[in-house]
Amino acid sequence: MSKTVLVVDDEARIRELAEVALGRHPALEAIVAADGPSAIEICRSVHPDLVFLDIMMPGMDGYEVCRALKADPATASIKIVVLTAFAQQATMQQALAAGADDYMTKPFRPAQLVEKALALLGV
């Protein structure tokens, strides 16, 4: 049975790249969202196994989405990897404090997303 991975990013190019890369692996099924509220709605209805979550999004940022998902008993167990263009230690600590399980810096290679997903999901 495949694991569902949600990719949340306001940049269409990133969503498409991630969806294709993750979807090529037989153990993974990729779905996408363009903003925080959509991501929360998808997590509540689909309950993905893993979320790759961009930090810098208009409106509701990734930190807010992460806190909301971790505060809701229905979605608290979903693993979250934040995606950030900022490699500063403070940004990473803030993401982990918001409840993220891990983080990745942009830019990244598509294979890195797949490797991270497989490692976190134990596939």
mmCIF file of N, CA and C in Angstrom:
data_model
loop_
_atom_site.group_PDB
_atom_site.id
_atom_site.type_symbol
_atom_site.label_atom_id
_atom_site.label_comp_id
_atom_site.label_asym_id
_atom_site.label_seq_id
_atom_site.Cartn_x
_atom_site.Cartn_y
_atom_site.Cartn_z
ATOM 1 N N MET A 1 0.844 -1.187 0.000
ATOM 2 C CA MET A 1 0.000 0.000 0.000
ATOM 3 C C MET A 1 0.883 1.243 0.000
ATOM 4 N N SER A 2 0.560 2.199 -0.842
ATOM 5 C CA SER A 2 1.392 3.396 -0.950
ATOM 6 C C SER A 2 1.099 4.376 0.187
ATOM 7 N N LYS A 3 2.080 5.214 0.458
ATOM 8 C CA LYS A 3 1.973 6.259 1.474
ATOM 9 C C LYS A 3 1.635 7.568 0.766
ATOM 10 N N THR A 4 0.756 8.346 1.360
ATOM 11 C CA THR A 4 0.336 9.607 0.770
ATOM 12 C C THR A 4 1.181 10.755 1.308
ATOM 13 N N VAL A 5 1.704 11.552 0.388
ATOM 14 C CA VAL A 5 2.543 12.696 0.734
ATOM 15 C C VAL A 5 1.895 13.961 0.170
ATOM 16 N N LEU A 6 1.636 14.924 1.047
ATOM 17 C CA LEU A 6 1.077 16.216 0.646
ATOM 18 C C LEU A 6 2.210 17.229 0.527
ATOM 19 N N VAL A 7 2.257 17.928 -0.590
ATOM 20 C CA VAL A 7 3.239 18.990 -0.807
ATOM 21 C C VAL A 7 2.492 20.321 -0.803
ATOM 22 N N VAL A 8 2.879 21.206 0.113
ATOM 23 C CA VAL A 8 2.216 22.500 0.256
ATOM 24 C C VAL A 8 3.217 23.604 -0.071
ATOM 25 N N ASP A 9 2.966 24.308 -1.155
ATOM 26 C CA ASP A 9 3.851 25.400 -1.565
ATOM 27 C C ASP A 9 3.051 26.352 -2.435
ATOM 28 N N ASP A 10 3.272 27.652 -2.261
ATOM 29 C CA ASP A 10 2.541 28.623 -3.075
ATOM 30 C C ASP A 10 3.129 28.756 -4.473
ATOM 31 N N GLU A 11 4.300 28.195 -4.716
ATOM 32 C CA GLU A 11 4.916 28.232 -6.049
ATOM 33 C C GLU A 11 4.511 26.988 -6.842
ATOM 34 N N ALA A 12 3.803 27.204 -7.944
ATOM 35 C CA ALA A 12 3.328 26.090 -8.772
ATOM 36 C C ALA A 12 4.475 25.214 -9.260
ATOM 37 N N ARG A 13 5.596 25.822 -9.594
ATOM 38 C CA ARG A 13 6.747 25.073 -10.105
ATOM 39 C C ARG A 13 7.252 24.063 -9.066
ATOM 40 N N ILE A 14 7.298 24.469 -7.821
ATOM 41 C CA ILE A 14 7.751 23.577 -6.745
ATOM 42 C C ILE A 14 6.746 22.445 -6.555
ATOM 43 N N ARG A 15 5.457 22.781 -6.553
ATOM 44 C CA ARG A 15 4.428 21.745 -6.390
ATOM 45 C C ARG A 15 4.522 20.708 -7.495
ATOM 46 N N GLU A 16 4.645 21.171 -8.730
ATOM 47 C CA GLU A 16 4.706 20.249 -9.876
ATOM 48 C C GLU A 16 5.951 19.377 -9.825
ATOM 49 N N LEU A 17 7.085 19.973 -9.536
ATOM 50 C CA LEU A 17 8.343 19.237 -9.440
ATOM 51 C C LEU A 17 8.255 18.151 -8.368
ATOM 52 N N ALA A 18 7.746 18.521 -7.206
ATOM 53 C CA ALA A 18 7.633 17.572 -6.105
ATOM 54 C C ALA A 18 6.620 16.475 -6.411
ATOM 55 N N GLU A 19 5.491 16.855 -6.993
ATOM 56 C CA GLU A 19 4.452 15.874 -7.309
ATOM 57 C C GLU A 19 4.967 14.826 -8.287
ATOM 58 N N VAL A 20 5.688 15.257 -9.302
ATOM 59 C CA VAL A 20 6.241 14.323 -10.286
ATOM 60 C C VAL A 20 7.292 13.422 -9.644
ATOM 61 N N ALA A 21 8.218 14.020 -8.893
ATOM 62 C CA ALA A 21 9.296 13.237 -8.278
ATOM 63 C C ALA A 21 8.752 12.196 -7.307
ATOM 64 N N LEU A 22 7.854 12.605 -6.433
ATOM 65 C CA LEU A 22 7.295 11.678 -5.447
ATOM 66 C C LEU A 22 6.404 10.639 -6.115
ATOM 67 N N GLY A 23 5.633 11.058 -7.106
ATOM 68 C CA GLY A 23 4.714 10.152 -7.789
ATOM 69 C C GLY A 23 5.387 9.067 -8.598
ATOM 70 N N ARG A 24 6.646 9.274 -8.939
ATOM 71 C CA ARG A 24 7.380 8.252 -9.698
ATOM 72 C C ARG A 24 7.760 7.054 -8.843
ATOM 73 N N HIS A 25 7.788 7.234 -7.532
ATOM 74 C CA HIS A 25 8.154 6.114 -6.659
ATOM 75 C C HIS A 25 6.907 5.272 -6.392
ATOM 76 N N PRO A 26 6.992 3.949 -6.569
ATOM 77 C CA PRO A 26 5.804 3.107 -6.419
ATOM 78 C C PRO A 26 5.219 3.080 -5.006
ATOM 79 N N ALA A 27 5.998 3.432 -4.001
ATOM 80 C CA ALA A 27 5.499 3.391 -2.627
ATOM 81 C C ALA A 27 4.863 4.706 -2.187
ATOM 82 N N LEU A 28 4.888 5.715 -3.065
ATOM 83 C CA LEU A 28 4.406 7.039 -2.690
ATOM 84 C C LEU A 28 3.320 7.545 -3.630
ATOM 85 N N GLU A 29 2.346 8.226 -3.044
ATOM 86 C CA GLU A 29 1.312 8.918 -3.817
ATOM 87 C C GLU A 29 1.372 10.384 -3.412
ATOM 88 N N ALA A 30 1.509 11.279 -4.359
ATOM 89 C CA ALA A 30 1.647 12.703 -4.060
ATOM 90 C C ALA A 30 0.365 13.463 -4.346
ATOM 91 N N ILE A 31 0.032 14.373 -3.432
ATOM 92 C CA ILE A 31 -1.056 15.315 -3.624
ATOM 93 C C ILE A 31 -0.502 16.700 -3.277
ATOM 94 N N VAL A 32 -1.153 17.749 -3.751
ATOM 95 C CA VAL A 32 -0.609 19.094 -3.555
ATOM 96 C C VAL A 32 -1.665 20.078 -3.055
ATOM 97 N N ALA A 33 -1.159 21.133 -2.404
ATOM 98 C CA ALA A 33 -1.991 22.261 -1.985
ATOM 99 C C ALA A 33 -1.170 23.526 -2.174
ATOM 100 N N ALA A 34 -1.851 24.625 -2.493
ATOM 101 C CA ALA A 34 -1.163 25.884 -2.786
ATOM 102 C C ALA A 34 -1.127 26.850 -1.609
ATOM 103 N N ASP A 35 -1.866 26.536 -0.526
ATOM 104 C CA ASP A 35 -1.893 27.465 0.606
ATOM 105 C C ASP A 35 -2.213 26.726 1.905
ATOM 106 N N GLY A 36 -2.051 27.444 3.006
ATOM 107 C CA GLY A 36 -2.238 26.858 4.319
ATOM 108 C C GLY A 36 -3.636 26.334 4.603
ATOM 109 N N PRO A 37 -4.680 27.144 4.394
ATOM 110 C CA PRO A 37 -6.030 26.647 4.665
ATOM 111 C C PRO A 37 -6.378 25.389 3.856
ATOM 112 N N SER A 38 -5.971 25.338 2.597
ATOM 113 C CA SER A 38 -6.218 24.140 1.779
ATOM 114 C C SER A 38 -5.476 22.943 2.349
ATOM 115 N N ALA A 39 -4.251 23.160 2.816
ATOM 116 C CA ALA A 39 -3.456 22.076 3.391
ATOM 117 C C ALA A 39 -4.134 21.494 4.627
ATOM 118 N N ILE A 40 -4.640 22.361 5.484
ATOM 119 C CA ILE A 40 -5.317 21.887 6.699
ATOM 120 C C ILE A 40 -6.559 21.092 6.333
ATOM 121 N N GLU A 41 -7.335 21.592 5.384
ATOM 122 C CA GLU A 41 -8.546 20.891 4.938
ATOM 123 C C GLU A 41 -8.202 19.511 4.373
ATOM 124 N N ILE A 42 -7.168 19.439 3.537
ATOM 125 C CA ILE A 42 -6.749 18.159 2.956
ATOM 126 C C ILE A 42 -6.273 17.212 4.050
ATOM 127 N N CYS A 43 -5.516 17.727 5.004
ATOM 128 C CA CYS A 43 -5.020 16.873 6.082
ATOM 129 C C CYS A 43 -6.163 16.296 6.906
ATOM 130 N N ARG A 44 -7.189 17.075 7.129
ATOM 131 C CA ARG A 44 -8.337 16.593 7.906
ATOM 132 C C ARG A 44 -9.167 15.570 7.132
ATOM 133 N N SER A 45 -9.232 15.705 5.809
ATOM 134 C CA SER A 45 -10.064 14.785 5.028
ATOM 135 C C SER A 45 -9.300 13.579 4.502
ATOM 136 N N VAL A 46 -8.083 13.781 4.030
ATOM 137 C CA VAL A 46 -7.306 12.690 3.418
ATOM 138 C C VAL A 46 -6.378 12.024 4.421
ATOM 139 N N HIS A 47 -5.919 12.778 5.412
ATOM 140 C CA HIS A 47 -4.961 12.331 6.420
ATOM 141 C C HIS A 47 -3.711 11.724 5.777
ATOM 142 N N PRO A 48 -2.905 12.557 5.103
ATOM 143 C CA PRO A 48 -1.677 12.051 4.475
ATOM 144 C C PRO A 48 -0.696 11.541 5.529
ATOM 145 N N ASP A 49 0.234 10.728 5.098
ATOM 146 C CA ASP A 49 1.242 10.186 6.008
ATOM 147 C C ASP A 49 2.352 11.192 6.280
ATOM 148 N N LEU A 50 2.572 12.097 5.338
ATOM 149 C CA LEU A 50 3.663 13.061 5.431
ATOM 150 C C LEU A 50 3.272 14.342 4.703
ATOM 151 N N VAL A 51 3.725 15.477 5.244
ATOM 152 C CA VAL A 51 3.499 16.773 4.600
ATOM 153 C C VAL A 51 4.843 17.470 4.422
ATOM 154 N N PHE A 52 5.132 17.888 3.194
ATOM 155 C CA PHE A 52 6.237 18.803 2.921
ATOM 156 C C PHE A 52 5.602 20.183 2.888
ATOM 157 N N LEU A 53 6.006 21.057 3.803
ATOM 158 C CA LEU A 53 5.307 22.316 4.042
ATOM 159 C C LEU A 53 6.237 23.516 3.883
ATOM 160 N N ASP A 54 5.934 24.358 2.909
ATOM 161 C CA ASP A 54 6.701 25.586 2.710
ATOM 162 C C ASP A 54 6.428 26.533 3.871
ATOM 163 N N ILE A 55 7.469 27.209 4.330
ATOM 164 C CA ILE A 55 7.315 28.166 5.426
ATOM 165 C C ILE A 55 6.761 29.498 4.935
ATOM 166 N N MET A 56 7.343 30.033 3.882
ATOM 167 C CA MET A 56 6.994 31.375 3.413
ATOM 168 C C MET A 56 5.858 31.319 2.387
ATOM 169 N N MET A 57 4.636 31.447 2.895
ATOM 170 C CA MET A 57 3.456 31.485 2.026
ATOM 171 C C MET A 57 2.630 32.703 2.413
ATOM 172 N N PRO A 58 1.936 33.301 1.453
ATOM 173 C CA PRO A 58 1.086 34.451 1.790
ATOM 174 C C PRO A 58 -0.089 34.008 2.660
ATOM 175 N N GLY A 59 -0.557 34.925 3.474
ATOM 176 C CA GLY A 59 -1.674 34.596 4.356
ATOM 177 C C GLY A 59 -1.187 33.763 5.523
ATOM 178 N N MET A 60 -1.603 32.538 5.571
ATOM 179 C CA MET A 60 -1.222 31.623 6.644
ATOM 180 C C MET A 60 0.127 30.995 6.304
ATOM 181 N N ASP A 61 1.155 31.293 7.097
ATOM 182 C CA ASP A 61 2.476 30.746 6.784
ATOM 183 C C ASP A 61 2.629 29.305 7.295
ATOM 184 N N GLY A 62 3.727 28.696 6.949
ATOM 185 C CA GLY A 62 3.960 27.302 7.299
ATOM 186 C C GLY A 62 4.010 27.038 8.791
ATOM 187 N N TYR A 63 4.521 27.994 9.561
ATOM 188 C CA TYR A 63 4.557 27.820 11.013
ATOM 189 C C TYR A 63 3.139 27.698 11.563
ATOM 190 N N GLU A 64 2.243 28.567 11.082
ATOM 191 C CA GLU A 64 0.850 28.537 11.538
ATOM 192 C C GLU A 64 0.178 27.223 11.155
ATOM 193 N N VAL A 65 0.420 26.765 9.934
ATOM 194 C CA VAL A 65 -0.156 25.500 9.473
ATOM 195 C C VAL A 65 0.361 24.356 10.340
ATOM 196 N N CYS A 66 1.645 24.346 10.585
ATOM 197 C CA CYS A 66 2.256 23.295 11.385
ATOM 198 C C CYS A 66 1.648 23.263 12.792
ATOM 199 N N ARG A 67 1.558 24.420 13.435
ATOM 200 C CA ARG A 67 0.970 24.480 14.781
ATOM 201 C C ARG A 67 -0.481 24.001 14.773
ATOM 202 N N ALA A 68 -1.252 24.409 13.755
ATOM 203 C CA ALA A 68 -2.658 24.004 13.668
ATOM 204 C C ALA A 68 -2.789 22.492 13.507
ATOM 205 N N LEU A 69 -1.953 21.902 12.657
ATOM 206 C CA LEU A 69 -2.022 20.454 12.439
ATOM 207 C C LEU A 69 -1.611 19.688 13.686
ATOM 208 N N LYS A 70 -0.592 20.142 14.375
ATOM 209 C CA LYS A 70 -0.110 19.446 15.570
ATOM 210 C C LYS A 70 -1.048 19.634 16.757
ATOM 211 N N ALA A 71 -1.838 20.724 16.776
ATOM 212 C CA ALA A 71 -2.779 20.982 17.864
ATOM 213 C C ALA A 71 -4.077 20.192 17.721
ATOM 214 N N ASP A 72 -4.371 19.712 16.529
ATOM 215 C CA ASP A 72 -5.609 18.981 16.249
ATOM 216 C C ASP A 72 -5.355 17.485 16.425
ATOM 217 N N PRO A 73 -6.041 16.832 17.367
ATOM 218 C CA PRO A 73 -5.816 15.397 17.576
ATOM 219 C C PRO A 73 -6.009 14.560 16.305
ATOM 220 N N ALA A 74 -6.844 15.032 15.385
ATOM 221 C CA ALA A 74 -7.102 14.282 14.148
ATOM 222 C C ALA A 74 -5.919 14.323 13.187
ATOM 223 N N THR A 75 -5.050 15.324 13.321
ATOM 224 C CA THR A 75 -3.926 15.467 12.386
ATOM 225 C C THR A 75 -2.564 15.500 13.080
ATOM 226 N N ALA A 76 -2.542 15.429 14.394
ATOM 227 C CA ALA A 76 -1.293 15.586 15.155
ATOM 228 C C ALA A 76 -0.234 14.544 14.818
ATOM 229 N N SER A 77 -0.642 13.377 14.380
ATOM 230 C CA SER A 77 0.332 12.305 14.109
ATOM 231 C C SER A 77 0.960 12.393 12.714
ATOM 232 N N ILE A 78 0.476 13.288 11.876
ATOM 233 C CA ILE A 78 1.035 13.430 10.527
ATOM 234 C C ILE A 78 2.444 14.005 10.630
ATOM 235 N N LYS A 79 3.386 13.374 9.971
ATOM 236 C CA LYS A 79 4.764 13.864 9.960
ATOM 237 C C LYS A 79 4.851 15.093 9.056
ATOM 238 N N ILE A 80 5.619 16.091 9.505
ATOM 239 C CA ILE A 80 5.753 17.343 8.760
ATOM 240 C C ILE A 80 7.224 17.680 8.556
ATOM 241 N N VAL A 81 7.572 17.950 7.301
ATOM 242 C CA VAL A 81 8.908 18.437 6.949
ATOM 243 C C VAL A 81 8.726 19.834 6.377
ATOM 244 N N VAL A 82 9.330 20.829 7.019
ATOM 245 C CA VAL A 82 9.213 22.186 6.498
ATOM 246 C C VAL A 82 10.264 22.423 5.421
ATOM 247 N N LEU A 83 9.861 23.197 4.428
ATOM 248 C CA LEU A 83 10.747 23.585 3.331
ATOM 249 C C LEU A 83 11.018 25.075 3.467
ATOM 250 N N THR A 84 12.281 25.447 3.521
ATOM 251 C CA THR A 84 12.614 26.852 3.693
ATOM 252 C C THR A 84 13.825 27.249 2.869
ATOM 253 N N ALA A 85 13.790 28.463 2.373
ATOM 254 C CA ALA A 85 14.937 29.003 1.642
ATOM 255 C C ALA A 85 15.960 29.575 2.613
ATOM 256 N N PHE A 86 15.589 29.647 3.881
ATOM 257 C CA PHE A 86 16.471 30.215 4.899
ATOM 258 C C PHE A 86 17.134 29.103 5.701
ATOM 259 N N ALA A 87 18.439 29.012 5.605
ATOM 260 C CA ALA A 87 19.169 27.946 6.289
ATOM 261 C C ALA A 87 19.651 28.371 7.674
ATOM 262 N N GLN A 88 19.223 29.530 8.158
ATOM 263 C CA GLN A 88 19.655 29.987 9.473
ATOM 264 C C GLN A 88 19.135 29.059 10.570
ATOM 265 N N GLN A 89 19.947 28.894 11.590
ATOM 266 C CA GLN A 89 19.600 28.029 12.718
ATOM 267 C C GLN A 89 18.290 28.470 13.376
ATOM 268 N N ALA A 90 18.070 29.782 13.503
ATOM 269 C CA ALA A 90 16.854 30.282 14.149
ATOM 270 C C ALA A 90 15.599 29.856 13.392
ATOM 271 N N THR A 91 15.650 29.873 12.066
ATOM 272 C CA THR A 91 14.508 29.453 11.252
ATOM 273 C C THR A 91 14.214 27.979 11.481
ATOM 274 N N MET A 92 15.251 27.175 11.507
ATOM 275 C CA MET A 92 15.079 25.738 11.717
ATOM 276 C C MET A 92 14.545 25.450 13.118
ATOM 277 N N GLN A 93 15.060 26.157 14.120
ATOM 278 C CA GLN A 93 14.580 25.964 15.487
ATOM 279 C C GLN A 93 13.122 26.376 15.617
ATOM 280 N N GLN A 94 12.743 27.454 14.947
ATOM 281 C CA GLN A 94 11.353 27.907 14.990
ATOM 282 C C GLN A 94 10.428 26.866 14.359
ATOM 283 N N ALA A 95 10.865 26.258 13.267
ATOM 284 C CA ALA A 95 10.063 25.222 12.608
ATOM 285 C C ALA A 95 9.890 24.012 13.517
ATOM 286 N N LEU A 96 10.964 23.582 14.140
ATOM 287 C CA LEU A 96 10.882 22.434 15.043
ATOM 288 C C LEU A 96 10.026 22.767 16.263
ATOM 289 N N ALA A 97 10.129 23.996 16.768
ATOM 290 C CA ALA A 97 9.310 24.420 17.902
ATOM 291 C C ALA A 97 7.828 24.453 17.540
ATOM 292 N N ALA A 98 7.512 24.705 16.276
ATOM 293 C CA ALA A 98 6.117 24.720 15.817
ATOM 294 C C ALA A 98 5.552 23.309 15.677
ATOM 295 N N GLY A 99 6.427 22.303 15.766
ATOM 296 C CA GLY A 99 5.964 20.922 15.702
ATOM 297 C C GLY A 99 6.468 20.130 14.521
ATOM 298 N N ALA A 100 7.279 20.747 13.668
ATOM 299 C CA ALA A 100 7.805 20.021 12.505
ATOM 300 C C ALA A 100 8.695 18.869 12.957
ATOM 301 N N ASP A 101 8.672 17.798 12.182
ATOM 302 C CA ASP A 101 9.503 16.635 12.481
ATOM 303 C C ASP A 101 10.892 16.772 11.876
ATOM 304 N N ASP A 102 11.015 17.557 10.821
ATOM 305 C CA ASP A 102 12.294 17.725 10.142
ATOM 306 C C ASP A 102 12.183 18.947 9.234
ATOM 307 N N TYR A 103 13.278 19.301 8.586
ATOM 308 C CA TYR A 103 13.272 20.433 7.665
ATOM 309 C C TYR A 103 14.230 20.166 6.519
ATOM 310 N N MET A 104 13.990 20.844 5.415
ATOM 311 C CA MET A 104 14.860 20.806 4.240
ATOM 312 C C MET A 104 15.005 22.230 3.736
ATOM 313 N N THR A 105 16.181 22.536 3.201
ATOM 314 C CA THR A 105 16.380 23.864 2.639
ATOM 315 C C THR A 105 16.198 23.833 1.127
ATOM 316 N N LYS A 106 15.676 24.944 0.610
ATOM 317 C CA LYS A 106 15.539 25.131 -0.831
ATOM 318 C C LYS A 106 16.783 25.857 -1.315
ATOM 319 N N PRO A 107 17.233 25.645 -2.507
ATOM 320 C CA PRO A 107 16.700 24.672 -3.467
ATOM 321 C C PRO A 107 17.114 23.253 -3.089
ATOM 322 N N PHE A 108 16.359 22.297 -3.586
ATOM 323 C CA PHE A 108 16.654 20.892 -3.336
ATOM 324 C C PHE A 108 16.518 20.126 -4.639
ATOM 325 N N ARG A 109 17.135 18.970 -4.674
ATOM 326 C CA ARG A 109 16.984 18.086 -5.827
ATOM 327 C C ARG A 109 15.722 17.251 -5.605
ATOM 328 N N PRO A 110 14.974 16.934 -6.647
ATOM 329 C CA PRO A 110 13.778 16.113 -6.481
ATOM 330 C C PRO A 110 14.066 14.797 -5.755
ATOM 331 N N ALA A 111 15.213 14.202 -6.043
ATOM 332 C CA ALA A 111 15.561 12.938 -5.386
ATOM 333 C C ALA A 111 15.676 13.104 -3.874
ATOM 334 N N GLN A 112 16.053 14.289 -3.413
ATOM 335 C CA GLN A 112 16.154 14.527 -1.975
ATOM 336 C C GLN A 112 14.786 14.439 -1.300
ATOM 337 N N LEU A 113 13.748 14.922 -1.968
ATOM 338 C CA LEU A 113 12.391 14.813 -1.415
ATOM 339 C C LEU A 113 11.994 13.357 -1.260
ATOM 340 N N VAL A 114 12.258 12.581 -2.295
ATOM 341 C CA VAL A 114 11.911 11.163 -2.268
ATOM 342 C C VAL A 114 12.682 10.458 -1.157
ATOM 343 N N GLU A 115 13.979 10.722 -1.066
ATOM 344 C CA GLU A 115 14.801 10.098 -0.021
ATOM 345 C C GLU A 115 14.294 10.457 1.368
ATOM 346 N N LYS A 116 13.964 11.725 1.586
ATOM 347 C CA LYS A 116 13.469 12.174 2.889
ATOM 348 C C LYS A 116 12.132 11.511 3.204
ATOM 349 N N ALA A 117 11.241 11.442 2.222
ATOM 350 C CA ALA A 117 9.935 10.809 2.430
ATOM 351 C C ALA A 117 10.095 9.338 2.794
ATOM 352 N N LEU A 118 10.907 8.632 2.045
ATOM 353 C CA LEU A 118 11.103 7.204 2.305
ATOM 354 C C LEU A 118 11.702 6.976 3.687
ATOM 355 N N ALA A 119 12.663 7.804 4.071
ATOM 356 C CA ALA A 119 13.301 7.652 5.380
ATOM 357 C C ALA A 119 12.313 7.914 6.517
ATOM 358 N N LEU A 120 11.547 8.991 6.423
ATOM 359 C CA LEU A 120 10.608 9.328 7.493
ATOM 360 C C LEU A 120 9.435 8.364 7.583
ATOM 361 N N LEU A 121 9.049 7.810 6.449
ATOM 362 C CA LEU A 121 7.905 6.888 6.430
ATOM 363 C C LEU A 121 8.317 5.437 6.625
ATOM 364 N N GLY A 122 9.614 5.187 6.683
ATOM 365 C CA GLY A 122 10.090 3.817 6.887
ATOM 366 C C GLY A 122 9.757 2.892 5.739
ATOM 367 N N VAL A 123 9.762 3.428 4.533
ATOM 368 C CA VAL A 123 9.421 2.638 3.343
ATOM 369 C C VAL A 123 10.687 2.094 2.717
#
